[in-house]
């Protein structure tokens, strides 16, 4: 370079700088293209993985969706059954207890418990003593209270058409325990 004139030296320097810049920009362009290819490939792989994950999740949800619905339906049914069971009163036990205590000389013609647990018993008593015995027997039941015989029924001594009223406490009417 020492043999060249100043003008040629300046051109050679400019040529070297331009070549270096061109090589650096080409290298930068190649690196940018390589990075872009990596990003595009990574995006494609992630998109494919996401689609596979969505597909598998959909299959699992679709497969267990029916099961979940059946479990939900069964749970709703069990809840409704439990509510019904809580409102159930074993009336057979109560009515059996009331009729088992009928003494001789008493004939029942009607026995009713309404939805408000009002008890009404009608019948015929041979004597006032048998009617009072029956009233006391009903009062002795754990689930009955406010048992009353109208005073007009107690005025007669024999052959009394009677009516007994009272209330039944549903919570105290229980099923007998059965051994397993």
mmCIF file of C-alpha atoms in Angstrom:
data_model
loop_
_atom_site.group_PDB
_atom_site.id
_atom_site.type_symbol
_atom_site.label_atom_id
_atom_site.label_comp_id
_atom_site.label_asym_id
_atom_site.label_seq_id
_atom_site.Cartn_x
_atom_site.Cartn_y
_atom_site.Cartn_z
ATOM 1 C CA UNK A 1 0.000 0.000 0.000
ATOM 2 C CA UNK A 2 2.980 2.237 0.386
ATOM 3 C CA UNK A 3 3.520 2.330 -3.359
ATOM 4 C CA UNK A 4 0.025 3.700 -4.081
ATOM 5 C CA UNK A 5 -0.846 7.311 -4.358
ATOM 6 C CA UNK A 6 -2.926 8.997 -1.706
ATOM 7 C CA UNK A 7 -5.968 9.001 -3.936
ATOM 8 C CA UNK A 8 -5.695 5.243 -4.564
ATOM 9 C CA UNK A 9 -4.972 4.630 -0.898
ATOM 10 C CA UNK A 10 -8.248 6.410 -0.021
ATOM 11 C CA UNK A 11 -10.146 4.345 -2.579
ATOM 12 C CA UNK A 12 -8.564 1.123 -1.321
ATOM 13 C CA UNK A 13 -9.466 2.042 2.231
ATOM 14 C CA UNK A 14 -13.034 2.833 1.166
ATOM 15 C CA UNK A 15 -13.155 -0.450 -0.752
ATOM 16 C CA UNK A 16 -11.953 -2.370 2.328
ATOM 17 C CA UNK A 17 -14.508 -0.636 4.557
ATOM 18 C CA UNK A 18 -17.317 -1.303 2.040
ATOM 19 C CA UNK A 19 -16.317 -4.970 1.754
ATOM 20 C CA UNK A 20 -16.181 -5.322 5.540
ATOM 21 C CA UNK A 21 -19.586 -3.646 5.875
ATOM 22 C CA UNK A 22 -21.030 -5.847 3.136
ATOM 23 C CA UNK A 23 -19.683 -8.996 4.835
ATOM 24 C CA UNK A 24 -20.969 -7.884 8.241
ATOM 25 C CA UNK A 25 -24.417 -7.077 6.848
ATOM 26 C CA UNK A 26 -24.484 -10.419 4.992
ATOM 27 C CA UNK A 27 -23.494 -12.189 8.205
ATOM 28 C CA UNK A 28 -26.162 -10.228 10.129
ATOM 29 C CA UNK A 29 -28.745 -11.125 7.464
ATOM 30 C CA UNK A 30 -27.833 -14.827 7.635
ATOM 31 C CA UNK A 31 -28.013 -14.771 11.433
ATOM 32 C CA UNK A 32 -31.397 -12.971 11.324
ATOM 33 C CA UNK A 33 -32.740 -15.535 8.857
ATOM 34 C CA UNK A 34 -31.481 -18.384 11.068
ATOM 35 C CA UNK A 35 -33.136 -16.841 14.149
ATOM 36 C CA UNK A 36 -36.376 -16.309 12.193
ATOM 37 C CA UNK A 37 -36.320 -19.954 11.065
ATOM 38 C CA UNK A 38 -35.820 -21.068 14.680
ATOM 39 C CA UNK A 39 -38.750 -18.875 15.816
ATOM 40 C CA UNK A 40 -41.038 -20.126 13.025
ATOM 41 C CA UNK A 41 -40.100 -23.755 13.723
ATOM 42 C CA UNK A 42 -40.605 -23.230 17.477
ATOM 43 C CA UNK A 43 -43.985 -21.625 16.841
ATOM 44 C CA UNK A 44 -45.038 -24.534 14.621
ATOM 45 C CA UNK A 45 -43.918 -27.084 17.224
ATOM 46 C CA UNK A 46 -45.710 -25.221 20.022
ATOM 47 C CA UNK A 47 -48.853 -24.868 17.906
ATOM 48 C CA UNK A 48 -48.830 -28.587 17.137
ATOM 49 C CA UNK A 49 -48.251 -29.421 20.829
ATOM 50 C CA UNK A 50 -51.098 -27.104 21.846
ATOM 51 C CA UNK A 51 -53.443 -28.682 19.289
ATOM 52 C CA UNK A 52 -52.517 -32.165 20.569
ATOM 53 C CA UNK A 53 -53.077 -31.069 24.163
ATOM 54 C CA UNK A 54 -56.472 -29.560 23.294
ATOM 55 C CA UNK A 55 -57.448 -32.730 21.437
ATOM 56 C CA UNK A 56 -56.443 -34.989 24.345
ATOM 57 C CA UNK A 57 -58.212 -32.770 26.864
ATOM 58 C CA UNK A 58 -61.337 -32.785 24.718
ATOM 59 C CA UNK A 59 -61.225 -36.578 24.509
ATOM 60 C CA UNK A 60 -60.836 -36.877 28.277
ATOM 61 C CA UNK A 61 -63.641 -34.414 28.939
ATOM 62 C CA UNK A 62 -65.868 -36.042 26.343
ATOM 63 C CA UNK A 63 -65.110 -39.476 27.775
ATOM 64 C CA UNK A 64 -65.734 -38.463 31.369
ATOM 65 C CA UNK A 65 -68.471 -35.946 30.592
ATOM 66 C CA UNK A 66 -71.121 -38.649 30.570
ATOM 67 C CA UNK A 67 -69.733 -40.078 33.781
ATOM 68 C CA UNK A 68 -69.716 -36.657 35.428
ATOM 69 C CA UNK A 69 -73.306 -36.094 34.343
ATOM 70 C CA UNK A 70 -74.332 -39.496 35.727
ATOM 71 C CA UNK A 71 -72.569 -38.769 39.024
ATOM 72 C CA UNK A 72 -74.256 -35.362 39.215
ATOM 73 C CA UNK A 73 -77.674 -36.919 38.469
ATOM 74 C CA UNK A 74 -77.106 -39.642 41.063
ATOM 75 C CA UNK A 75 -76.070 -37.074 43.682
ATOM 76 C CA UNK A 76 -79.191 -34.999 42.969
ATOM 77 C CA UNK A 77 -81.325 -38.132 43.295
ATOM 78 C CA UNK A 78 -79.674 -39.052 46.607
ATOM 79 C CA UNK A 79 -80.198 -35.523 47.927
ATOM 80 C CA UNK A 80 -83.894 -35.643 47.010
ATOM 81 C CA UNK A 81 -84.172 -39.091 48.585
ATOM 82 C CA UNK A 82 -82.527 -37.855 51.790
ATOM 83 C CA UNK A 83 -84.960 -34.937 51.961
ATOM 84 C CA UNK A 84 -87.894 -37.312 51.517
ATOM 85 C CA UNK A 85 -86.473 -39.637 54.120
ATOM 86 C CA UNK A 86 -86.177 -36.766 56.574
ATOM 87 C CA UNK A 87 -89.863 -35.975 56.156
ATOM 88 C CA UNK A 88 -90.952 -39.615 56.386
ATOM 89 C CA UNK A 89 -92.885 -40.687 59.454
ATOM 90 C CA UNK A 90 -93.363 -44.408 60.099
ATOM 91 C CA UNK A 91 -97.120 -44.073 60.577
ATOM 92 C CA UNK A 92 -97.559 -47.825 60.635
ATOM 93 C CA UNK A 93 -95.629 -47.985 63.899
ATOM 94 C CA UNK A 94 -97.721 -45.203 65.440
ATOM 95 C CA UNK A 95 -101.040 -46.646 64.303
ATOM 96 C CA UNK A 96 -100.047 -50.138 65.427
ATOM 97 C CA UNK A 97 -99.090 -48.800 68.867
ATOM 98 C CA UNK A 98 -102.445 -47.012 69.139
ATOM 99 C CA UNK A 99 -104.495 -50.034 68.068
ATOM 100 C CA UNK A 100 -102.486 -52.484 70.202
ATOM 101 C CA UNK A 101 -103.566 -50.605 73.310
ATOM 102 C CA UNK A 102 -107.303 -50.994 72.635
ATOM 103 C CA UNK A 103 -108.745 -52.668 75.764
ATOM 104 C CA UNK A 104 -111.643 -55.097 75.720
ATOM 105 C CA UNK A 105 -114.954 -53.318 75.497
ATOM 106 C CA UNK A 106 -113.696 -50.766 72.937
ATOM 107 C CA UNK A 107 -114.497 -50.951 69.230
ATOM 108 C CA UNK A 108 -112.722 -48.495 66.932
ATOM 109 C CA UNK A 109 -114.621 -47.134 63.936
ATOM 110 C CA UNK A 110 -112.160 -44.461 62.747
ATOM 111 C CA UNK A 111 -108.514 -43.645 63.276
ATOM 112 C CA UNK A 112 -106.946 -40.687 61.463
ATOM 113 C CA UNK A 113 -103.849 -38.511 61.614
ATOM 114 C CA UNK A 114 -103.868 -35.462 59.347
ATOM 115 C CA UNK A 115 -100.883 -33.728 57.777
ATOM 116 C CA UNK A 116 -100.617 -31.407 60.779
ATOM 117 C CA UNK A 117 -100.331 -34.495 63.039
ATOM 118 C CA UNK A 118 -103.734 -34.028 64.649
ATOM 119 C CA UNK A 119 -104.960 -37.404 65.949
ATOM 120 C CA UNK A 120 -108.643 -38.362 65.880
ATOM 121 C CA UNK A 121 -109.983 -41.703 67.125
ATOM 122 C CA UNK A 122 -113.663 -42.610 67.029
ATOM 123 C CA UNK A 123 -115.430 -45.701 68.235
ATOM 124 C CA UNK A 124 -117.784 -47.272 70.745
ATOM 125 C CA UNK A 125 -116.994 -48.070 74.379
ATOM 126 C CA UNK A 126 -119.008 -50.545 76.421
ATOM 127 C CA UNK A 127 -118.212 -48.677 79.658
ATOM 128 C CA UNK A 128 -116.805 -45.337 80.758
ATOM 129 C CA UNK A 129 -113.963 -47.161 82.557
ATOM 130 C CA UNK A 130 -112.800 -48.857 79.342
ATOM 131 C CA UNK A 131 -112.875 -45.460 77.569
ATOM 132 C CA UNK A 132 -110.778 -43.847 80.320
ATOM 133 C CA UNK A 133 -108.385 -46.811 80.288
ATOM 134 C CA UNK A 134 -107.932 -46.399 76.525
ATOM 135 C CA UNK A 135 -107.410 -42.630 76.856
ATOM 136 C CA UNK A 136 -104.739 -43.214 79.509
ATOM 137 C CA UNK A 137 -103.066 -45.870 77.335
ATOM 138 C CA UNK A 138 -102.857 -43.445 74.406
ATOM 139 C CA UNK A 139 -101.527 -40.695 76.690
ATOM 140 C CA UNK A 140 -98.833 -43.114 77.826
ATOM 141 C CA UNK A 141 -97.381 -43.375 74.300
ATOM 142 C CA UNK A 142 -94.161 -41.394 73.932
ATOM 143 C CA UNK A 143 -95.234 -39.744 70.687
ATOM 144 C CA UNK A 144 -98.772 -38.671 71.702
ATOM 145 C CA UNK A 145 -99.732 -35.600 73.683
ATOM 146 C CA UNK A 146 -102.769 -33.395 74.345
ATOM 147 C CA UNK A 147 -104.994 -36.494 74.346
ATOM 148 C CA UNK A 148 -108.538 -35.536 75.324
ATOM 149 C CA UNK A 149 -112.007 -37.051 75.452
ATOM 150 C CA UNK A 150 -114.916 -34.587 75.218
ATOM 151 C CA UNK A 151 -116.716 -34.178 78.528
ATOM 152 C CA UNK A 152 -120.011 -35.077 76.848
ATOM 153 C CA UNK A 153 -118.605 -38.580 76.143
ATOM 154 C CA UNK A 154 -117.873 -39.069 79.828
ATOM 155 C CA UNK A 155 -121.429 -38.295 80.976
ATOM 156 C CA UNK A 156 -122.741 -41.682 79.842
ATOM 157 C CA UNK A 157 -121.910 -44.872 81.772
ATOM 158 C CA UNK A 158 -122.391 -47.498 79.043
ATOM 159 C CA UNK A 159 -122.496 -47.857 75.265
ATOM 160 C CA UNK A 160 -120.653 -44.605 74.588
ATOM 161 C CA UNK A 161 -119.999 -43.400 71.054
ATOM 162 C CA UNK A 162 -116.733 -41.596 71.726
ATOM 163 C CA UNK A 163 -114.269 -39.325 70.019
ATOM 164 C CA UNK A 164 -110.676 -38.931 71.248
ATOM 165 C CA UNK A 165 -108.457 -36.142 69.938
ATOM 166 C CA UNK A 166 -104.779 -35.458 70.397
ATOM 167 C CA UNK A 167 -101.527 -34.677 68.658
ATOM 168 C CA UNK A 168 -98.720 -36.878 67.412
ATOM 169 C CA UNK A 169 -95.095 -35.762 67.629
ATOM 170 C CA UNK A 170 -93.663 -37.070 64.343
ATOM 171 C CA UNK A 171 -90.103 -36.858 65.618
ATOM 172 C CA UNK A 172 -90.842 -39.370 68.364
ATOM 173 C CA UNK A 173 -92.445 -41.961 66.078
ATOM 174 C CA UNK A 174 -89.505 -44.249 65.307
ATOM 175 C CA UNK A 175 -89.014 -47.444 63.423
ATOM 176 C CA UNK A 176 -88.168 -50.411 65.586
ATOM 177 C CA UNK A 177 -84.521 -51.340 65.469
ATOM 178 C CA UNK A 178 -83.865 -54.556 63.627
ATOM 179 C CA UNK A 179 -80.793 -56.661 64.312
ATOM 180 C CA UNK A 180 -78.468 -57.144 61.379
#
